[in-house]
Amino acid sequence: MTLDPATQIRRFTSDIIDEARLEKLLGEAQRPLRVKFGIDPTFTDVHLGHGVPMRLLRRFQLLGHLPVLIIGDGTARLGDPTGRNDQRPPLSVEEVAHNAATYLEQIGNLLDLDPKWCEVRHNSEWFGTMDFFDALKLASEGTAARLLERDDFRKRMDAQLPVHMHEMMYPLMQGWDSVMVESDIEIGGNDQLFNLHMGRQLQERHGQAPQVCLTTPLLLGTDGRKMSKSYGNHVGLNATAEEMYGKVMSLSDEGMADWFRLATDLEEAECQKLLAGHPRQAKDRLARLVTAQIHSEEAAEAAAQEFTRRFRGGELPSDIPVFQLAEPSWSLPNLMKEVKLAQSTSEARRLIQGGGVKLDGVALQDVKHVIELTAGGEGLVLQAGKRRFARLFLA
RNA sequence: GGGGAGAUACCUAAGUGGCCAACAGGGAUGGACUGUAAAUCCAUUGGCUCAGCCUUCAGAGGUUCGAAUCCUCUUCUCCCCA
């Protein structure tokens, strides 16, 4: 990758507020810049989409600057309304602490969390000691009209959905974080622009230089929609190498260019070359790069081989979960429930009738089929759909 | 505080006394095709001891041979007025 800091940073940004100031800050470099990034500990499944700002933070870290991670244990109590069409459920203190720990653990592969190179703060530090009058004072720093202009609120109002007062406090709280940590730069997803701006506004009102705001582009999910666990199109940072490689391989062709840019460090020219070739080849390279980054070169290579063997060669996976069952004789639906290939008898029946169930490679379409288990040998391999397997033995 | 509207399965959304386990679309799952891409086509999408039965239409009661549909109360939301 090229050495010019601004170019490195631009690869991961869609909006830059006050580009001139960014250049100036980077140019002076008299001191490590404080680069703020807020983490909402409202969930535990961190995915590659969340990894994009991390990778940008890593760039800053490599350039000698200081990432300041804000664990929003105060803000999490209400939840960022950005992009939401409903209200978030409140979280308990324990949940928040657990989520934050899990989050940090997972991003450890992308960012150096050594206290020497990275500052981690909890915003309960300042919100926890605020009394009601302090909160009112903070509330007086923004206007309702400004907040209600926002798309997400606008849409909810139009759809006749509730917008609660406390949700409007969120941007102010995030902005206040910037004041408290005296950030020079704040990074956020590109839907965060409003919240980031609030930081500038509050900083100015409190005698600080307004932070530069950088937003990172959204890394789309494997199906081209916004990456989200609820769509099942995400690649979790805690996924195994195999899962990760496989997930990336299921990425739509259209999404590849963005993925090369946002999820790998591969040089621009090289990316273009790959994208011009066969999509499958390019995707394989992409999947290896992504996997290697979180796991290792070796793990990525192994995952690629296993993938090829399984899906191109049509062979069985090498790590089929083994079940030792006490009963020798099972009706097919019950057996599937027992080994978690189906959640209910009805689901099992659907799978069977749809032709998705195989025993040792042979499709079974009879719902009433009875399976007799045996003790020794290879056992029986039961398969549901393309990727769920169970190897069965009589205990 | 007053008046009006509304709450249906994962989501959107029909249904306004029996033909409703509940139209339609989306999503999801399975199958065909394939590069675990896209597009397309087919099937499925509450549960079960599955040609039958059981539990669902915000919650609790009630009317009726019979209710998601009618009545009462409760909870939540939206709109208008103050």
Coordinates of C-alpha atoms (C1' of nucleotides) in Angstrom, one line a residue, chain A residues 323 325 330-352 357 367 371 382-384 388 390 392, chain B residues 47-50:
Chain A
F323 CA -23.9 -38.7 17.6
L325 CA -27.6 -42.8 20.2
W330 CA -35.7 -44.3 14.8
S331 CA -38.4 -42.8 12.6
L332 CA -36.8 -40.3 10.3
P333 CA -38.4 -37.1 11.6
N334 CA -37.6 -38.0 15.2
L335 CA -34.1 -38.8 14.4
M336 CA -33.6 -35.5 12.6
K337 CA -35.0 -33.7 15.7
E338 CA -32.7 -35.7 18.0
V339 CA -29.6 -34.7 16.1
K340 CA -30.7 -31.1 15.5
L341 CA -31.1 -31.3 11.8
A342 CA -34.6 -30.1 12.3
Q343 CA -36.2 -28.1 15.0
S344 CA -39.6 -29.7 14.8
T345 CA -41.3 -32.8 13.4
S346 CA -43.0 -30.6 10.9
E347 CA -39.8 -29.0 9.7
A348 CA -38.3 -32.5 9.3
R349 CA -41.3 -33.6 7.3
R350 CA -41.0 -30.6 5.0
L351 CA -37.4 -31.2 4.4
I352 CA -38.0 -34.9 3.7
V357 CA -32.8 -35.3 3.2
V367 CA -41.7 -39.5 6.1
I371 CA -33.7 -46.1 10.4
L382 CA -27.6 -38.2 7.6
Q383 CA -27.8 -35.0 5.6
A384 CA -30.3 -32.1 5.6
R388 CA -26.0 -29.9 7.5
A390 CA -24.7 -35.8 11.3
L392 CA -24.8 -41.6 13.6
Chain B
rG47 C1' -47.4 -27.7 16.2
rC48 C1' -48.4 -33.0 16.6
rU49 C1' -48.8 -39.7 17.7
rC50 C1' -50.1 -35.9 10.2

